[in-house]
Amino acid sequence: QVQLVESGGGLVQPGGSLRLSCAASGFIFSGNTMSWYRRASGQQNDLVASITSEGGTHYADSVKGRMTISRDNAKNILYLVMNNTKPEDTAVYFCKVQLRDRSYWGQGTQVTVTS
């Protein structure tokens, strides 16, 4: 079955960096677009970044220039490097894959940006 397991979240000071990982299994990772979403407290899920099977990337305006999405198709791992973090980046971060007409989500990893 499809599994997505995020890790790497934690507490970081403003201006700091984190690298999130999402280990994927149960589907052909290399052939699918992967995405990172985040959900701040009381808010909806917002797209952070996505990467196609060919490596094309898309970022939300709020994270452009600060976050980088990448993938390791040999290891079936999706990454999100977060640099110059801001308090408004505080959220639960999820990875997501869309397979046919169904979305699959991981359990999420909490990122808290605070001094």
CSV table of N, CA and C in Angstrom, one decimal:
chain,number,residue,atom,x,y,z
A,1,GLN,N,0.8,-1.2,0.0
A,1,GLN,CA,0.0,0.0,0.0
A,1,GLN,C,0.9,1.2,0.0
A,2,VAL,N,0.3,2.4,-0.4
A,2,VAL,CA,1.0,3.6,-0.5
A,2,VAL,C,1.3,4.1,0.9
A,3,GLN,N,2.6,4.4,1.1
A,3,GLN,CA,3.0,5.0,2.4
A,3,GLN,C,3.9,6.2,2.2
A,4,LEU,N,3.6,7.3,2.9
A,4,LEU,CA,4.4,8.5,2.9
A,4,LEU,C,4.8,8.8,4.4
A,5,VAL,N,6.0,8.9,4.7
A,5,VAL,CA,6.5,9.1,6.1
A,5,VAL,C,7.4,10.3,6.1
A,6,GLU,N,6.9,11.4,6.7
A,6,GLU,CA,7.7,12.6,6.8
A,6,GLU,C,8.6,12.6,8.1
A,7,SER,N,9.7,13.3,8.0
A,7,SER,CA,10.6,13.4,9.2
A,7,SER,C,11.4,14.7,9.0
A,8,GLY,N,12.1,15.1,10.1
A,8,GLY,CA,13.0,16.3,10.0
A,8,GLY,C,12.4,17.5,10.6
A,9,GLY,N,11.2,17.5,11.0
A,9,GLY,CA,10.6,18.8,11.6
A,9,GLY,C,11.2,19.0,13.0
A,10,GLY,N,10.9,20.2,13.5
A,10,GLY,CA,11.4,20.5,14.8
A,10,GLY,C,11.3,22.0,15.1
A,11,LEU,N,12.1,22.4,16.1
A,11,LEU,CA,12.1,23.8,16.5
A,11,LEU,C,13.3,24.5,15.9
A,12,VAL,N,13.1,25.6,15.3
A,12,VAL,CA,14.2,26.4,14.7
A,12,VAL,C,14.0,27.9,14.9
A,13,GLN,N,15.1,28.6,15.0
A,13,GLN,CA,15.0,30.0,15.2
A,13,GLN,C,14.8,30.7,13.9
A,14,PRO,N,14.2,31.9,13.9
A,14,PRO,CA,14.0,32.7,12.7
A,14,PRO,C,15.4,32.8,12.0
A,15,GLY,N,15.4,32.6,10.7
A,15,GLY,CA,16.6,32.7,9.9
A,15,GLY,C,17.4,31.4,9.9
A,16,GLY,N,16.9,30.4,10.6
A,16,GLY,CA,17.5,29.1,10.6
A,16,GLY,C,17.1,28.2,9.4
A,17,SER,N,17.6,27.0,9.4
A,17,SER,CA,17.4,26.0,8.4
A,17,SER,C,16.9,24.7,8.9
A,18,LEU,N,16.2,24.0,8.1
A,18,LEU,CA,15.7,22.6,8.4
A,18,LEU,C,15.7,21.9,7.0
A,19,ARG,N,15.8,20.6,7.1
A,19,ARG,CA,15.6,19.7,5.9
A,19,ARG,C,14.6,18.7,6.3
A,20,LEU,N,13.5,18.8,5.6
A,20,LEU,CA,12.4,17.8,5.7
A,20,LEU,C,12.6,16.6,4.7
A,21,SER,N,12.2,15.4,5.1
A,21,SER,CA,12.3,14.3,4.3
A,21,SER,C,10.9,13.6,4.2
A,22,CYS,N,10.6,12.9,3.1
A,22,CYS,CA,9.4,12.1,3.0
A,22,CYS,C,9.8,10.8,2.3
A,23,ALA,N,9.8,9.7,3.1
A,23,ALA,CA,10.1,8.4,2.5
A,23,ALA,C,8.8,7.8,1.9
A,24,ALA,N,8.9,7.4,0.7
A,24,ALA,CA,7.7,6.9,-0.1
A,24,ALA,C,7.9,5.5,-0.4
A,25,SER,N,6.8,4.8,-0.4
A,25,SER,CA,6.7,3.4,-0.8
A,25,SER,C,5.4,3.0,-1.3
A,26,GLY,N,5.3,1.9,-2.0
A,26,GLY,CA,4.0,1.4,-2.4
A,26,GLY,C,3.5,1.9,-3.8
A,27,PHE,N,4.3,2.7,-4.5
A,27,PHE,CA,4.0,3.2,-5.8
A,27,PHE,C,5.3,3.5,-6.5
A,28,ILE,N,5.1,3.8,-7.8
A,28,ILE,CA,6.3,4.1,-8.6
A,28,ILE,C,6.7,5.6,-8.4
A,29,PHE,N,7.6,5.8,-7.4
A,29,PHE,CA,7.9,7.1,-6.9
A,29,PHE,C,8.5,8.0,-8.1
A,30,SER,N,9.3,7.4,-8.9
A,30,SER,CA,10.0,8.2,-9.9
A,30,SER,C,9.1,8.7,-11.0
A,31,GLY,N,7.9,8.1,-11.1
A,31,GLY,CA,7.0,8.4,-12.2
A,31,GLY,C,5.9,9.4,-11.8
A,32,ASN,N,6.0,9.9,-10.6
A,32,ASN,CA,4.9,10.8,-10.2
A,32,ASN,C,5.4,12.1,-9.6
A,33,THR,N,4.5,13.1,-9.8
A,33,THR,CA,4.7,14.4,-9.2
A,33,THR,C,4.5,14.3,-7.7
A,34,MET,N,5.4,14.9,-6.9
A,34,MET,CA,5.3,14.9,-5.5
A,34,MET,C,5.2,16.3,-5.0
A,35,SER,N,4.5,16.5,-3.9
A,35,SER,CA,4.3,17.8,-3.4
A,35,SER,C,4.5,17.9,-1.9
A,36,TRP,N,4.8,19.1,-1.4
A,36,TRP,CA,4.8,19.4,0.0
A,36,TRP,C,3.7,20.4,0.3
A,37,TYR,N,2.9,20.2,1.3
A,37,TYR,CA,1.9,21.1,1.7
A,37,TYR,C,2.2,21.4,3.2
A,38,ARG,N,1.5,22.5,3.7
A,38,ARG,CA,1.6,22.8,5.1
A,38,ARG,C,0.3,23.3,5.6
A,39,ARG,N,0.0,23.1,6.9
A,39,ARG,CA,-1.2,23.5,7.5
A,39,ARG,C,-0.8,24.2,8.8
A,40,ALA,N,-1.0,25.5,8.9
A,40,ALA,CA,-0.9,26.2,10.1
A,40,ALA,C,-2.1,26.0,11.0
A,41,SER,N,-1.9,26.3,12.2
A,41,SER,CA,-3.0,26.1,13.2
A,41,SER,C,-4.3,26.8,12.8
A,42,GLY,N,-5.4,26.1,12.6
A,42,GLY,CA,-6.6,26.6,12.3
A,42,GLY,C,-6.8,27.0,10.8
A,43,GLN,N,-5.8,26.6,10.0
A,43,GLN,CA,-5.9,27.0,8.6
A,43,GLN,C,-6.1,25.7,7.7
A,44,GLN,N,-6.2,26.0,6.4
A,44,GLN,CA,-6.3,24.9,5.5
A,44,GLN,C,-4.9,24.4,5.0
A,45,ASN,N,-4.9,23.3,4.3
A,45,ASN,CA,-3.6,22.9,3.7
A,45,ASN,C,-3.3,23.8,2.5
A,46,ASP,N,-2.0,24.3,2.6
A,46,ASP,CA,-1.6,25.2,1.5
A,46,ASP,C,-0.4,24.5,0.8
A,47,LEU,N,-0.4,24.6,-0.5
A,47,LEU,CA,0.7,24.0,-1.3
A,47,LEU,C,2.0,24.9,-1.0
A,48,VAL,N,3.1,24.2,-0.7
A,48,VAL,CA,4.4,24.8,-0.5
A,48,VAL,C,5.2,24.7,-1.8
A,49,ALA,N,5.3,23.5,-2.3
A,49,ALA,CA,6.2,23.3,-3.5
A,49,ALA,C,5.8,21.9,-4.1
A,50,SER,N,6.1,21.8,-5.4
A,50,SER,CA,5.9,20.5,-6.0
A,50,SER,C,7.0,20.3,-7.0
A,51,ILE,N,7.2,19.0,-7.3
A,51,ILE,CA,8.3,18.6,-8.3
A,51,ILE,C,7.7,17.5,-9.1
A,52,THR,N,7.9,17.6,-10.4
A,52,THR,CA,7.4,16.6,-11.4
A,52,THR,C,8.4,15.5,-11.5
A,53,SER,N,8.0,14.4,-12.2
A,53,SER,CA,8.8,13.3,-12.4
A,53,SER,C,10.1,13.7,-13.2
A,54,GLU,N,10.0,14.7,-14.0
A,54,GLU,CA,11.2,15.2,-14.8
A,54,GLU,C,12.0,16.2,-14.0
A,55,GLY,N,11.6,16.6,-12.8
A,55,GLY,CA,12.4,17.5,-12.0
A,55,GLY,C,11.9,18.9,-12.1
A,56,GLY,N,10.9,19.2,-12.8
A,56,GLY,CA,10.3,20.6,-12.8
A,56,GLY,C,9.7,21.0,-11.5
A,57,THR,N,10.0,22.2,-11.1
A,57,THR,CA,9.5,22.6,-9.7
A,57,THR,C,8.6,23.8,-9.8
A,58,HIS,N,7.8,23.9,-8.8
A,58,HIS,CA,6.8,25.0,-8.6
A,58,HIS,C,6.8,25.3,-7.1
A,59,TYR,N,6.8,26.7,-6.8
A,59,TYR,CA,6.8,27.1,-5.4
A,59,TYR,C,5.7,28.1,-5.2
A,60,ALA,N,5.2,28.1,-3.9
A,60,ALA,CA,4.3,29.2,-3.5
A,60,ALA,C,5.2,30.4,-3.4
A,61,ASP,N,4.5,31.6,-3.7
A,61,ASP,CA,5.2,32.8,-3.7
A,61,ASP,C,5.9,33.1,-2.3
A,62,SER,N,5.2,32.6,-1.3
A,62,SER,CA,5.7,32.9,0.1
A,62,SER,C,7.0,32.2,0.4
A,63,VAL,N,7.4,31.2,-0.3
A,63,VAL,CA,8.6,30.4,0.0
A,63,VAL,C,9.6,30.5,-1.1
A,64,LYS,N,9.3,31.2,-2.2
A,64,LYS,CA,10.3,31.3,-3.3
A,64,LYS,C,11.6,31.9,-2.8
A,65,GLY,N,12.7,31.3,-3.2
A,65,GLY,CA,14.0,31.8,-2.8
A,65,GLY,C,14.5,31.4,-1.5
A,66,ARG,N,13.6,30.8,-0.7
A,66,ARG,CA,13.9,30.3,0.7
A,66,ARG,C,13.9,28.8,0.8
A,67,MET,N,13.0,28.2,0.0
A,67,MET,CA,12.8,26.7,0.2
A,67,MET,C,13.2,26.0,-1.2
A,68,THR,N,13.7,24.8,-1.1
A,68,THR,CA,14.0,24.1,-2.2
A,68,THR,C,13.5,22.6,-2.1
A,69,ILE,N,12.7,22.2,-3.1
A,69,ILE,CA,12.2,20.9,-3.2
A,69,ILE,C,13.1,20.1,-4.1
A,70,SER,N,13.3,18.8,-3.7
A,70,SER,CA,14.1,17.9,-4.5
A,70,SER,C,13.7,16.5,-4.3
A,71,ARG,N,14.2,15.6,-5.1
A,71,ARG,CA,13.8,14.2,-4.9
A,71,ARG,C,15.0,13.3,-5.3
A,72,ASP,N,15.1,12.2,-4.6
A,72,ASP,CA,16.1,11.2,-4.9
A,72,ASP,C,15.3,9.9,-5.3
A,73,ASN,N,15.3,9.7,-6.6
A,73,ASN,CA,14.5,8.6,-7.1
A,73,ASN,C,15.1,7.2,-6.8
A,74,ALA,N,16.4,7.2,-6.6
A,74,ALA,CA,17.0,5.9,-6.2
A,74,ALA,C,16.6,5.5,-4.8
A,75,LYS,N,16.4,6.5,-4.0
A,75,LYS,CA,16.0,6.1,-2.6
A,75,LYS,C,14.5,6.3,-2.3
A,76,ASN,N,13.8,6.8,-3.2
A,76,ASN,CA,12.4,7.1,-3.0
A,76,ASN,C,12.1,8.1,-1.9
A,77,ILE,N,12.9,9.1,-1.9
A,77,ILE,CA,12.8,10.2,-0.9
A,77,ILE,C,12.6,11.5,-1.5
A,78,LEU,N,11.6,12.3,-0.9
A,78,LEU,CA,11.3,13.6,-1.3
A,78,LEU,C,11.9,14.5,-0.2
A,79,TYR,N,12.5,15.7,-0.6
A,79,TYR,CA,13.1,16.6,0.4
A,79,TYR,C,12.5,18.0,0.3
A,80,LEU,N,12.6,18.7,1.4
A,80,LEU,CA,12.3,20.1,1.3
A,80,LEU,C,13.3,20.8,2.2
A,81,VAL,N,14.2,21.6,1.6
A,81,VAL,CA,15.2,22.3,2.4
A,81,VAL,C,14.6,23.7,2.7
A,82,MET,N,14.5,24.1,3.9
A,82,MET,CA,14.0,25.3,4.4
A,82,MET,C,15.1,26.2,4.9
A,83,ASN,N,15.3,27.3,4.2
A,83,ASN,CA,16.3,28.3,4.7
A,83,ASN,C,15.7,29.6,5.0
A,84,ASN,N,16.4,30.4,5.8
A,84,ASN,CA,15.9,31.7,6.2
A,84,ASN,C,14.4,31.6,6.7
A,85,THR,N,14.2,30.7,7.6
A,85,THR,CA,12.9,30.5,8.1
A,85,THR,C,12.3,31.7,8.8
A,86,LYS,N,10.9,31.8,8.7
A,86,LYS,CA,10.2,32.8,9.4
A,86,LYS,C,9.1,32.3,10.3
A,87,PRO,N,8.7,33.0,11.3
A,87,PRO,CA,7.6,32.5,12.2
A,87,PRO,C,6.4,32.1,11.4
A,88,GLU,N,6.1,32.7,10.3
A,88,GLU,CA,4.9,32.3,9.5
A,88,GLU,C,5.1,31.0,8.8
A,89,ASP,N,6.3,30.4,8.8
A,89,ASP,CA,6.5,29.1,8.3
A,89,ASP,C,6.1,28.0,9.3
A,90,THR,N,5.7,28.4,10.5
A,90,THR,CA,5.3,27.4,11.5
A,90,THR,C,4.0,26.7,11.0
A,91,ALA,N,4.1,25.4,11.0
A,91,ALA,CA,3.0,24.6,10.5
A,91,ALA,C,3.3,23.1,10.6
A,92,VAL,N,2.3,22.3,10.3
A,92,VAL,CA,2.6,20.9,10.1
A,92,VAL,C,2.8,20.7,8.6
A,93,TYR,N,3.9,20.1,8.2
A,93,TYR,CA,4.3,19.9,6.8
A,93,TYR,C,3.9,18.4,6.4
A,94,PHE,N,3.3,18.3,5.2
A,94,PHE,CA,2.9,17.0,4.7
A,94,PHE,C,3.4,16.8,3.3
A,95,CYS,N,3.8,15.6,3.0
A,95,CYS,CA,4.0,15.3,1.6
A,95,CYS,C,2.8,14.6,1.0
A,96,LYS,N,2.6,14.8,-0.3
A,96,LYS,CA,1.4,14.3,-0.9
A,96,LYS,C,1.7,13.8,-2.3
A,97,VAL,N,1.0,12.7,-2.7
A,97,VAL,CA,1.1,12.2,-4.1
A,97,VAL,C,-0.3,12.0,-4.6
A,98,GLN,N,-0.6,12.3,-5.8
A,98,GLN,CA,-1.9,12.1,-6.4
A,98,GLN,C,-1.7,10.9,-7.4
A,99,LEU,N,-2.5,9.8,-7.1
A,99,LEU,CA,-2.4,8.6,-8.0
A,99,LEU,C,-3.8,8.4,-8.5
A,100,ARG,N,-3.9,8.5,-9.9
A,100,ARG,CA,-5.3,8.5,-10.5
A,100,ARG,C,-6.2,9.5,-9.8
A,101,ASP,N,-7.3,9.1,-9.2
A,101,ASP,CA,-8.2,10.0,-8.7
A,101,ASP,C,-8.2,10.1,-7.1
A,102,ARG,N,-7.0,9.6,-6.6
A,102,ARG,CA,-6.9,9.6,-5.1
A,102,ARG,C,-5.7,10.3,-4.7
A,103,SER,N,-5.8,11.1,-3.6
A,103,SER,CA,-4.6,11.7,-3.0
A,103,SER,C,-4.2,10.9,-1.8
A,104,TYR,N,-2.9,10.8,-1.6
A,104,TYR,CA,-2.3,10.1,-0.5
A,104,TYR,C,-1.4,11.1,0.3
A,105,TRP,N,-1.6,11.1,1.6
A,105,TRP,CA,-0.9,12.1,2.4
A,105,TRP,C,-0.1,11.3,3.5
A,106,GLY,N,1.0,11.9,3.9
A,106,GLY,CA,1.7,11.4,5.1
A,106,GLY,C,1.1,11.9,6.3
A,107,GLN,N,1.7,11.5,7.5
A,107,GLN,CA,1.1,11.9,8.8
A,107,GLN,C,1.5,13.3,9.2
A,108,GLY,N,2.5,13.9,8.5
A,108,GLY,CA,3.0,15.2,8.8
A,108,GLY,C,4.1,15.3,9.8
A,109,THR,N,4.9,16.4,9.7
A,109,THR,CA,5.9,16.7,10.6
A,109,THR,C,5.8,18.2,11.0
A,110,GLN,N,5.9,18.4,12.3
A,110,GLN,CA,5.7,19.8,12.8
A,110,GLN,C,7.0,20.6,12.7
A,111,VAL,N,6.8,21.8,12.1
A,111,VAL,CA,7.9,22.8,12.1
A,111,VAL,C,7.5,24.0,12.9
A,112,THR,N,8.3,24.4,13.9
A,112,THR,CA,8.0,25.6,14.7
A,112,THR,C,9.1,26.5,14.6
A,113,VAL,N,8.9,27.7,14.1
A,113,VAL,CA,9.9,28.8,14.0
A,113,VAL,C,9.6,29.8,15.1
A,114,THR,N,10.5,29.8,16.0
A,114,THR,CA,10.4,30.8,17.1
A,114,THR,C,11.7,31.1,17.8
A,115,SER,N,11.8,32.3,18.3
A,115,SER,CA,13.0,32.7,19.0
A,115,SER,C,12.9,32.4,20.5
